mmCIF file of C-alpha atoms in Angstrom:
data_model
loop_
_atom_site.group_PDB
_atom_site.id
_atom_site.type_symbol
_atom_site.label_atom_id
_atom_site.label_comp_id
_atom_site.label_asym_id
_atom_site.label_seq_id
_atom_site.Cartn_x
_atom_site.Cartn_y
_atom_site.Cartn_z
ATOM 1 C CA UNK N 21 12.912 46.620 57.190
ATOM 2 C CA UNK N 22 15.093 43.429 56.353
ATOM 3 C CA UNK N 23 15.575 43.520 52.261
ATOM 4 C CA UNK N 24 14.757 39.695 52.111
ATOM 5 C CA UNK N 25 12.303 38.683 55.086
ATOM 6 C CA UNK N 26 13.369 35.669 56.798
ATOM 7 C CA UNK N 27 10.889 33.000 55.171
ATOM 8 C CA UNK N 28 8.066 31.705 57.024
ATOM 9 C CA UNK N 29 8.021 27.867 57.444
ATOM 10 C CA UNK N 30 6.315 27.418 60.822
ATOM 11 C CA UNK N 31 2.788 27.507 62.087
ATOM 12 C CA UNK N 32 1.519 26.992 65.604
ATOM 13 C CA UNK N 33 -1.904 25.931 66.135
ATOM 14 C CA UNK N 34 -3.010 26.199 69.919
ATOM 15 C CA UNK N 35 -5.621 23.369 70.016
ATOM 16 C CA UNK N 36 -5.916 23.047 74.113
ATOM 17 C CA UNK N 37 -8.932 24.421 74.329
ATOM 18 C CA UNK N 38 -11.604 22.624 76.365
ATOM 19 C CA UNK N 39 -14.602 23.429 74.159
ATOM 20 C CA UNK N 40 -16.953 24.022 76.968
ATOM 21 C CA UNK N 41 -19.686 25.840 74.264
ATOM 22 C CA UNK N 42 -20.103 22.334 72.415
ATOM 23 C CA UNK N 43 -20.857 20.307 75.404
ATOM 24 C CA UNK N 44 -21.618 17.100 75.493
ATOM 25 C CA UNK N 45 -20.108 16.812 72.057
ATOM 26 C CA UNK N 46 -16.538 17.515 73.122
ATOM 27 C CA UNK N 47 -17.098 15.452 76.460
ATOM 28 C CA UNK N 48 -14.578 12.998 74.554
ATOM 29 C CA UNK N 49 -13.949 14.666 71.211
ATOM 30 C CA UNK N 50 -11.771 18.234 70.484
ATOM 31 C CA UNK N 51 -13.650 20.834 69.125
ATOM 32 C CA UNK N 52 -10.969 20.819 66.535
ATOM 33 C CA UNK N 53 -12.040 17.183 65.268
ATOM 34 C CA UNK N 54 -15.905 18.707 64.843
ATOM 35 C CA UNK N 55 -16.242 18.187 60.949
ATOM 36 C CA UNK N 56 -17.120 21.042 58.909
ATOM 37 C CA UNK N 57 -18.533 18.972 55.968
ATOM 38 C CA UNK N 58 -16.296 15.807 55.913
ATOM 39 C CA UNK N 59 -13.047 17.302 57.045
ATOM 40 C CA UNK N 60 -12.295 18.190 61.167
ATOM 41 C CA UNK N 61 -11.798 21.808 61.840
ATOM 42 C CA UNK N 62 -8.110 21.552 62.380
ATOM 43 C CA UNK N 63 -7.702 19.790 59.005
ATOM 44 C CA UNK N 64 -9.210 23.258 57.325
ATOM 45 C CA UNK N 65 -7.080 25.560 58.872
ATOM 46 C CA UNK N 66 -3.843 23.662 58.307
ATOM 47 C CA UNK N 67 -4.593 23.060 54.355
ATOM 48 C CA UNK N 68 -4.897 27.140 54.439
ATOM 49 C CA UNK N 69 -1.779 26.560 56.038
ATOM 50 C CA UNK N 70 0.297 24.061 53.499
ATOM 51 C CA UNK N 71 -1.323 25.745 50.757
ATOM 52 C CA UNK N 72 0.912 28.915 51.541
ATOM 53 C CA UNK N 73 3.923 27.341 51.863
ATOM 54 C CA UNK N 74 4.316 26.036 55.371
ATOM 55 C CA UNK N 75 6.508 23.207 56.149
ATOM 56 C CA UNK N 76 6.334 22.488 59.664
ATOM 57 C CA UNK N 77 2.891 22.348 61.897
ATOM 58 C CA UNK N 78 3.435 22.745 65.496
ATOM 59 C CA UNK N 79 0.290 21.747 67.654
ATOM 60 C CA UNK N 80 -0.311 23.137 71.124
ATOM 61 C CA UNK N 81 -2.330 20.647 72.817
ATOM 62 C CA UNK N 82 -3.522 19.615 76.194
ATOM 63 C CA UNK N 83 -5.697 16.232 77.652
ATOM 64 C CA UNK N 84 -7.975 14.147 75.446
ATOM 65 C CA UNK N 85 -6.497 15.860 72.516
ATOM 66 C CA UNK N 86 -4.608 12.626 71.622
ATOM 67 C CA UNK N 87 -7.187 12.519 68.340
ATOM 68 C CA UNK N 88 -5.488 14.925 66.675
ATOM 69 C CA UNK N 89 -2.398 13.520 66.703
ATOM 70 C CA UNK N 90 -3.641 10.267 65.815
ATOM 71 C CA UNK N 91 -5.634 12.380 62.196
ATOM 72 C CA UNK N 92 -2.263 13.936 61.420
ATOM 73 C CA UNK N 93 -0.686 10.213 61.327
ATOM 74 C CA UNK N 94 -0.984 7.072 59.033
ATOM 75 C CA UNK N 95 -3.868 4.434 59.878
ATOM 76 C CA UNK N 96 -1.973 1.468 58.098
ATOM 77 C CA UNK N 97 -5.153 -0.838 59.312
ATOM 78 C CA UNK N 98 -7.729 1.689 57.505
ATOM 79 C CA UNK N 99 -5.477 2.126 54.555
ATOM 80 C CA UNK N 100 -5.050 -1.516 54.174
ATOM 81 C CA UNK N 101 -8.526 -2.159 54.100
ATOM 82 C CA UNK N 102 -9.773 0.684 51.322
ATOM 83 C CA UNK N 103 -6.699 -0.928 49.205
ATOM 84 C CA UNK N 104 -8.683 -4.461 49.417
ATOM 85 C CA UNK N 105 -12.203 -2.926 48.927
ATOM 86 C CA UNK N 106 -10.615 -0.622 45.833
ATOM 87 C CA UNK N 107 -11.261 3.018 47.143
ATOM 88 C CA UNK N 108 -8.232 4.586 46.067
ATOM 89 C CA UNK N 109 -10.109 8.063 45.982
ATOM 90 C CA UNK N 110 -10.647 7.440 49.984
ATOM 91 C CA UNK N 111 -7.020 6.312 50.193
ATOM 92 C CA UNK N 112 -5.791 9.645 48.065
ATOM 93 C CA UNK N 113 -7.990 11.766 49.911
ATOM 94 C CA UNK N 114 -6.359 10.872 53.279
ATOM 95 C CA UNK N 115 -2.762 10.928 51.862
ATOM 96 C CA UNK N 116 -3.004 14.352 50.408
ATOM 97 C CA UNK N 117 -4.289 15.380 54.060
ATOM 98 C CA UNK N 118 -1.367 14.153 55.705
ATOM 99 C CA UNK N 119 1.983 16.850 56.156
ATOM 100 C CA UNK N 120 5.130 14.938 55.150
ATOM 101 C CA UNK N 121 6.915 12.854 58.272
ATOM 102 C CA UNK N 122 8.606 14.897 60.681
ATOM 103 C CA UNK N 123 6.419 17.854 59.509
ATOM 104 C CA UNK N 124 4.340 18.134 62.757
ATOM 105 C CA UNK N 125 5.501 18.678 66.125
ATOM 106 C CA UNK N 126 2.965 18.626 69.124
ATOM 107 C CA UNK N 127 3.674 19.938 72.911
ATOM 108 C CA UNK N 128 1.359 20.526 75.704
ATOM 109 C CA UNK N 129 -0.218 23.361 77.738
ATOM 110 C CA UNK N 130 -0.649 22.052 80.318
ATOM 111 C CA UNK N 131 -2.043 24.696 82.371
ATOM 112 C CA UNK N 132 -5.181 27.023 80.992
ATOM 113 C CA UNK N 133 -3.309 30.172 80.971
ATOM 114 C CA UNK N 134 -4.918 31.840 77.906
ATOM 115 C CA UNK N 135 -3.697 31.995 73.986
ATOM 116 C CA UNK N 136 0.013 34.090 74.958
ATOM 117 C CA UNK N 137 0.990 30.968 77.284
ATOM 118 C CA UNK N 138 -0.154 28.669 74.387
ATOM 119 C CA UNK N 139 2.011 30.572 72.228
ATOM 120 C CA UNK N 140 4.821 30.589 74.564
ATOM 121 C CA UNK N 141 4.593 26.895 74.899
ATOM 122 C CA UNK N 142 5.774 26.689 71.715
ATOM 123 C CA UNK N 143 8.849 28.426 71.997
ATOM 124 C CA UNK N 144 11.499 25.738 71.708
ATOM 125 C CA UNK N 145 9.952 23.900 68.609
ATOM 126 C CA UNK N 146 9.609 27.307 66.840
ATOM 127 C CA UNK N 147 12.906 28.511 67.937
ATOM 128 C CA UNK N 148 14.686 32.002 66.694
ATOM 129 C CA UNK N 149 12.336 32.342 63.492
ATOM 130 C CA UNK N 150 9.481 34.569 62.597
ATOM 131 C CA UNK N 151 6.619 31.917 62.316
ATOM 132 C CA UNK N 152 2.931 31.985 61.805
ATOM 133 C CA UNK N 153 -0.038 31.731 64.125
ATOM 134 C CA UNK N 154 -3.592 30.292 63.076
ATOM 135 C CA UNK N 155 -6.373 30.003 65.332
ATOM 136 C CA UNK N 156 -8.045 26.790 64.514
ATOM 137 C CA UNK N 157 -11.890 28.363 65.474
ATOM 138 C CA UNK N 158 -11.812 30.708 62.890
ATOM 139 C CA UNK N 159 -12.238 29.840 59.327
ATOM 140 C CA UNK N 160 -11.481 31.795 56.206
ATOM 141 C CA UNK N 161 -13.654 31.360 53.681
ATOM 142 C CA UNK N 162 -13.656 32.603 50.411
ATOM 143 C CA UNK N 163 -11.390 35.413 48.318
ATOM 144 C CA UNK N 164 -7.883 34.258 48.374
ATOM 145 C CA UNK N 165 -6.287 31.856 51.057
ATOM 146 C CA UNK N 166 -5.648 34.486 53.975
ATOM 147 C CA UNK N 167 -2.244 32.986 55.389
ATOM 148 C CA UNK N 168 -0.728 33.332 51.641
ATOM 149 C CA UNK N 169 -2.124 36.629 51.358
ATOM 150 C CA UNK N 170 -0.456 37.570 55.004
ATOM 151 C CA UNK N 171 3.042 35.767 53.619
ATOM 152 C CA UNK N 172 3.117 37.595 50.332
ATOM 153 C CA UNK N 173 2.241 40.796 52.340
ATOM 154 C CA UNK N 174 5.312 39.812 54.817
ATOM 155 C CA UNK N 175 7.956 39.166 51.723
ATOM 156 C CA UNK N 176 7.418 43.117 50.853
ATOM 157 C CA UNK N 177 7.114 44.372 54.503
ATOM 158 C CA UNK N 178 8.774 41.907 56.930
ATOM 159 C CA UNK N 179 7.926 42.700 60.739
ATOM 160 C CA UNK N 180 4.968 41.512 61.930
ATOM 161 C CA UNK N 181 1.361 41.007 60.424
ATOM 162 C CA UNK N 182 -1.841 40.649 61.788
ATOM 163 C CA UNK N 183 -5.201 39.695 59.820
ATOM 164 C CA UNK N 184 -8.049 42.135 59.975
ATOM 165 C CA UNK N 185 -11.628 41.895 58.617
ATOM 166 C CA UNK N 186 -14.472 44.939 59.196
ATOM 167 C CA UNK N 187 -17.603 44.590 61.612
ATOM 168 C CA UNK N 188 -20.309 46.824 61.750
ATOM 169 C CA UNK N 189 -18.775 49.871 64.464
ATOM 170 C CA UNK N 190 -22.188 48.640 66.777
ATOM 171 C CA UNK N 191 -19.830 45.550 67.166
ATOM 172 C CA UNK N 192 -16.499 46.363 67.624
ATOM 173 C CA UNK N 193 -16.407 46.153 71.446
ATOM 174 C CA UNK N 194 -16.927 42.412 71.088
ATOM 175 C CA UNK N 195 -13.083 42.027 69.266
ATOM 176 C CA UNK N 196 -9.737 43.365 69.370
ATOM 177 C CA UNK N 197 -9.154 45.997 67.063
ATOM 178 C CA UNK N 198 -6.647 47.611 65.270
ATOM 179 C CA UNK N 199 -5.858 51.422 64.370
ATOM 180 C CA UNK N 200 -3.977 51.754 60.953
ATOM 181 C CA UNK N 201 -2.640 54.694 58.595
ATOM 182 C CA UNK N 202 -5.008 53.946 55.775
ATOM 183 C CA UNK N 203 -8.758 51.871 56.838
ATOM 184 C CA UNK N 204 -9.401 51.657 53.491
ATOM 185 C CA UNK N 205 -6.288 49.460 51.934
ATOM 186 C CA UNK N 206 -5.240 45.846 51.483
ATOM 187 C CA UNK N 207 -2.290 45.908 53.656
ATOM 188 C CA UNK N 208 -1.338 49.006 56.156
ATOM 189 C CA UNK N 209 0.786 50.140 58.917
ATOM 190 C CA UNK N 210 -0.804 49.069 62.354
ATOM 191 C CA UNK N 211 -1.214 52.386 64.738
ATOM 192 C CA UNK N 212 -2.907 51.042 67.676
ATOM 193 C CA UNK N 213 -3.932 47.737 69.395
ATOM 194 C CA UNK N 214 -7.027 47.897 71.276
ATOM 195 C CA UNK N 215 -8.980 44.123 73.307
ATOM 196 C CA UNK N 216 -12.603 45.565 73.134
ATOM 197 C CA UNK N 217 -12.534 48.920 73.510
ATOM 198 C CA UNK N 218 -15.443 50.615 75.031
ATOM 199 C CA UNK N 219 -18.574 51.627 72.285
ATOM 200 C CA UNK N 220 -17.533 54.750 70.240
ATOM 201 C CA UNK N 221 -13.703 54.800 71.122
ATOM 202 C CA UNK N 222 -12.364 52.073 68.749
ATOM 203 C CA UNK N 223 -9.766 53.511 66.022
ATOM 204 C CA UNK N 224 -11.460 51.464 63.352
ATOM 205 C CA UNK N 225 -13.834 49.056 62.743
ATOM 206 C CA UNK N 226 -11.157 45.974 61.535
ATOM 207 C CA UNK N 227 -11.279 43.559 63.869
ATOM 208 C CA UNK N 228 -8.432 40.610 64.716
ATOM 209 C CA UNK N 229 -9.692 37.603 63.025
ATOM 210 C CA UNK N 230 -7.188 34.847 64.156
ATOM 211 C CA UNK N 231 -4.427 35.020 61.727
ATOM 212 C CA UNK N 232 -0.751 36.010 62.643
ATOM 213 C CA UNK N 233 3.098 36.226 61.180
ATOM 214 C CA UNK N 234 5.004 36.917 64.314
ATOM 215 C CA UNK N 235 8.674 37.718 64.946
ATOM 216 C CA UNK N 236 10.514 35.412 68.018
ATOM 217 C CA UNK N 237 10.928 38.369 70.146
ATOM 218 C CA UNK N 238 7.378 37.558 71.310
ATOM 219 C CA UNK N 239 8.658 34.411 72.917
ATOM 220 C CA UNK N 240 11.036 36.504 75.315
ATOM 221 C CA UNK N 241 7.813 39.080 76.013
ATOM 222 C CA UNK N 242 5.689 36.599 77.215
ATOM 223 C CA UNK N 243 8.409 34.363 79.115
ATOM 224 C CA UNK N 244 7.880 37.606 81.999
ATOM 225 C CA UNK N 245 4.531 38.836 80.970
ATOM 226 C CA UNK N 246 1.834 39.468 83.975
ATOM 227 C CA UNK N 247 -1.966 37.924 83.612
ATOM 228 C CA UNK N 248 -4.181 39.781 81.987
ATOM 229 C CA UNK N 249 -7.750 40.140 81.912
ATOM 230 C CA UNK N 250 -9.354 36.750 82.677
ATOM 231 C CA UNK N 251 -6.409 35.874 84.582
ATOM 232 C CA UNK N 252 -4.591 34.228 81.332
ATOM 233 C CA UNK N 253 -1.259 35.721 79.346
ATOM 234 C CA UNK N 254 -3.081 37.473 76.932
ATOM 235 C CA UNK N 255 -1.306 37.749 73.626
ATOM 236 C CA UNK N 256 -2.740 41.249 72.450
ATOM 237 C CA UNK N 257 -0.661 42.353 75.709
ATOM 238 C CA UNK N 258 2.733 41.413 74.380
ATOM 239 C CA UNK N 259 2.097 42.437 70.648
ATOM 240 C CA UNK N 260 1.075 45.706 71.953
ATOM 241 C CA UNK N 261 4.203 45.783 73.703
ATOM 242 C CA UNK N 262 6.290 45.112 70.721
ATOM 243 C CA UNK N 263 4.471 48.008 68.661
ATOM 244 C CA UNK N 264 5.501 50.234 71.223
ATOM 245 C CA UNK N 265 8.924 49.066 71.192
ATOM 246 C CA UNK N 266 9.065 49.712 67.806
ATOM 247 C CA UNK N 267 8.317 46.618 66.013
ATOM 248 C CA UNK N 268 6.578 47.351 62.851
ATOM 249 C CA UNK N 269 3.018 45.581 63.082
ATOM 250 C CA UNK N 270 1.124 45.532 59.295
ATOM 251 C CA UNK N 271 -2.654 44.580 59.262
ATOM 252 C CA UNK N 272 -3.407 42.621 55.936
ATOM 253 C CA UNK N 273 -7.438 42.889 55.423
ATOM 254 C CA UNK N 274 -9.292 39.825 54.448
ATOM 255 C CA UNK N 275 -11.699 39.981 52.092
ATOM 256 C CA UNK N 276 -14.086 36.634 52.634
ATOM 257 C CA UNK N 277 -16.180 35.425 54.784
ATOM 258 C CA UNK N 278 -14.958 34.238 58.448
ATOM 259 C CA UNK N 279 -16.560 31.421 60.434
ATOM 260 C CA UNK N 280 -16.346 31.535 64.433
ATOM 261 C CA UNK N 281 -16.380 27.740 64.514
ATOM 262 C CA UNK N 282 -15.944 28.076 67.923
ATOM 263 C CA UNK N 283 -18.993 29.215 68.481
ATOM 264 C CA UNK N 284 -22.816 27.376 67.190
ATOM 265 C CA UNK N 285 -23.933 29.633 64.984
ATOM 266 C CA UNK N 286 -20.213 30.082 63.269
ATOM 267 C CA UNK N 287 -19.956 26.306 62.951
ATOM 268 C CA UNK N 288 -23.373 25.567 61.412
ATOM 269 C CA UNK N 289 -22.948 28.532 58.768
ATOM 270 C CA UNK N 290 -19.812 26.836 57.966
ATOM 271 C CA UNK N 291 -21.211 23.619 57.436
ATOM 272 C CA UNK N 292 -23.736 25.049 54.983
ATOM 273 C CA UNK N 293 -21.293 27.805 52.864
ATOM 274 C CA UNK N 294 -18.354 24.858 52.813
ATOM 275 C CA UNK N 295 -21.461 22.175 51.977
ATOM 276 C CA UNK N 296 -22.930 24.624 49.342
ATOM 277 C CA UNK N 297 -19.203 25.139 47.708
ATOM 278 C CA UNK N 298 -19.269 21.238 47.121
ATOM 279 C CA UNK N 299 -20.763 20.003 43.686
ATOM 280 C CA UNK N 300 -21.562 16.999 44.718
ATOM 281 C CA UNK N 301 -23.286 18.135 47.836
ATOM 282 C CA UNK N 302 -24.711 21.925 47.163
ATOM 283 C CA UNK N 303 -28.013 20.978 44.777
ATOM 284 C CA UNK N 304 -29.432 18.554 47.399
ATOM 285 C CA UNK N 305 -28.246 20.903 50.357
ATOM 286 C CA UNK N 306 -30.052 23.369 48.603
ATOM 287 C CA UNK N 307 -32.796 21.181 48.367
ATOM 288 C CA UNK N 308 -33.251 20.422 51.677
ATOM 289 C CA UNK N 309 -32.645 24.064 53.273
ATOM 290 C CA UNK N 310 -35.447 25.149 50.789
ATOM 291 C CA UNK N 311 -37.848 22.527 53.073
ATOM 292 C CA UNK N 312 -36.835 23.702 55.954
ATOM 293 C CA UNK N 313 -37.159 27.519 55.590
#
């Protein structure tokens, strides 16, 4: 273990996904762009992001994903026109969303080869530095902002980290899961990678929940990796290989609540927790649920 940790100032984001679940909503819009409340998706995820320290957002995209782009850039029509009608909280609302210029770099898929080709895509822009890895379905509610938790766990550890968060053990074949020295702390040594192990064999119950601080040497593992299940370059694959190369893997548990925003019942349970968590929104939300239940 490196005495200082080389510091983490990248994040990838693979946002090619087609959204096929959300259909005919994503016909022309990203999943990503979907609001939770009155921010997209994507906009979540990367404030978990800045709000640990990262300086540079790297975007792995792929056709009609030009919107997101276009969110993470200035609208000098819009902004003129809330400066003439006098809503500077609009206008400071959308300049505290935007990263700093030259702070986001997007390239493309191109080809729907699973989440390691993503990844791998991004090899060039993240170059020969550990970086980090958010999954832009999966929002991480609650407790203490999981990426800053995963960093500070990374400044003591180094290597790699993965976040973790327990299911019931009637669900862990639905997840990839992760064996560790000691199930019942904060951070611990990663012993085993399983992708959905088969009911009653899985080493734990703490699943993978989207969240990653990788080291480079991924890039090279996945440059010559073979398909995987699904056909696609499957990213547990090459971690897995790395563990049993040596590479120290730590799994830093989450405690909050995690939205699957990916799928309908995730991203209407987010609406309502992230809705309830506003002031100004939560006593007529509540309102309103109270009529419909």
């Amino acid at each position: 273990m490196p005495a200082s940790p080389q510091r983490i100032r990248k994040a990838v984001f693979p946002v090619a996904g087609l959204g096929t679940r959300f259909l005919p909503a994503t016909k022309a819009i990203p999943k990503e762009m979907l609001t939770v409340v009155d921010r997209p998706v994507i906009q979540h995820v990367v404030d978990e992001a800045r709000s640990a320290g990262i300086e540079h957002f790297v975007f792995v995209t792929g056709r009609n994903k030009g919107s997101i782009e276009d969110h993470f850039d200035r609208q000098p029509e819009l902004e003129a026109t809330l400066a003439e009608r006098g809503k500077s909280k609009e206008l400071a609302e959308l300049a505290q969303a935007l990263p700093e210029a030259g702070r986001t770099s997007f390239t493309r898929q191109q080809a729907p080869l699973g989440l390691g080709h993503a990844v791998w895509c991004a090899r060039d822009i993240v170059g020969d530095e550990p970086f980090a890895l958010l999954l832009p379905d999966m929002l991480h509610y609650g407790g203490k902002p999981c990426l800053a938790e995963m960093i500070a766990a990374y400044n003591t550890h180094g290597g790699n980290h993965i976040a973790v968060s327990p299911v019931p053990e009637s669900e862990t074949h639905l997840y990839g899961i992760v064996g560790v020295e000691d199930k019942a702390a904060k951070v611990s040594r990663v012993t085993q990678m399983v992708e959905k192990p088969k009911q009653g064999t899985a080493p734990s119950n703490l699943h993978i929940t989207g969240r990653y601080i990788l080291q480079p040497q991924i890039f090279d593992i996945l440059a010559t990796q073979e398909r995987g299940a699904g056909g696609e370059i499957q990213l547990t694959d090459a971690m897995l290989a790395m563990l049993n190369a040596g590479q120290p893997y730590h799994a830093v548990r989450f405690d909050g609540t995690i939205y699957d925003t990916g799928t309908k019942i995730g991203f209407l349970l987010a609406n309502v927790a992230y809705g309830l968590d506003r002031p100004d929104l939560a006593p007529a939300l509540k309102a309103g649920i109270a009529k419909l239940v």
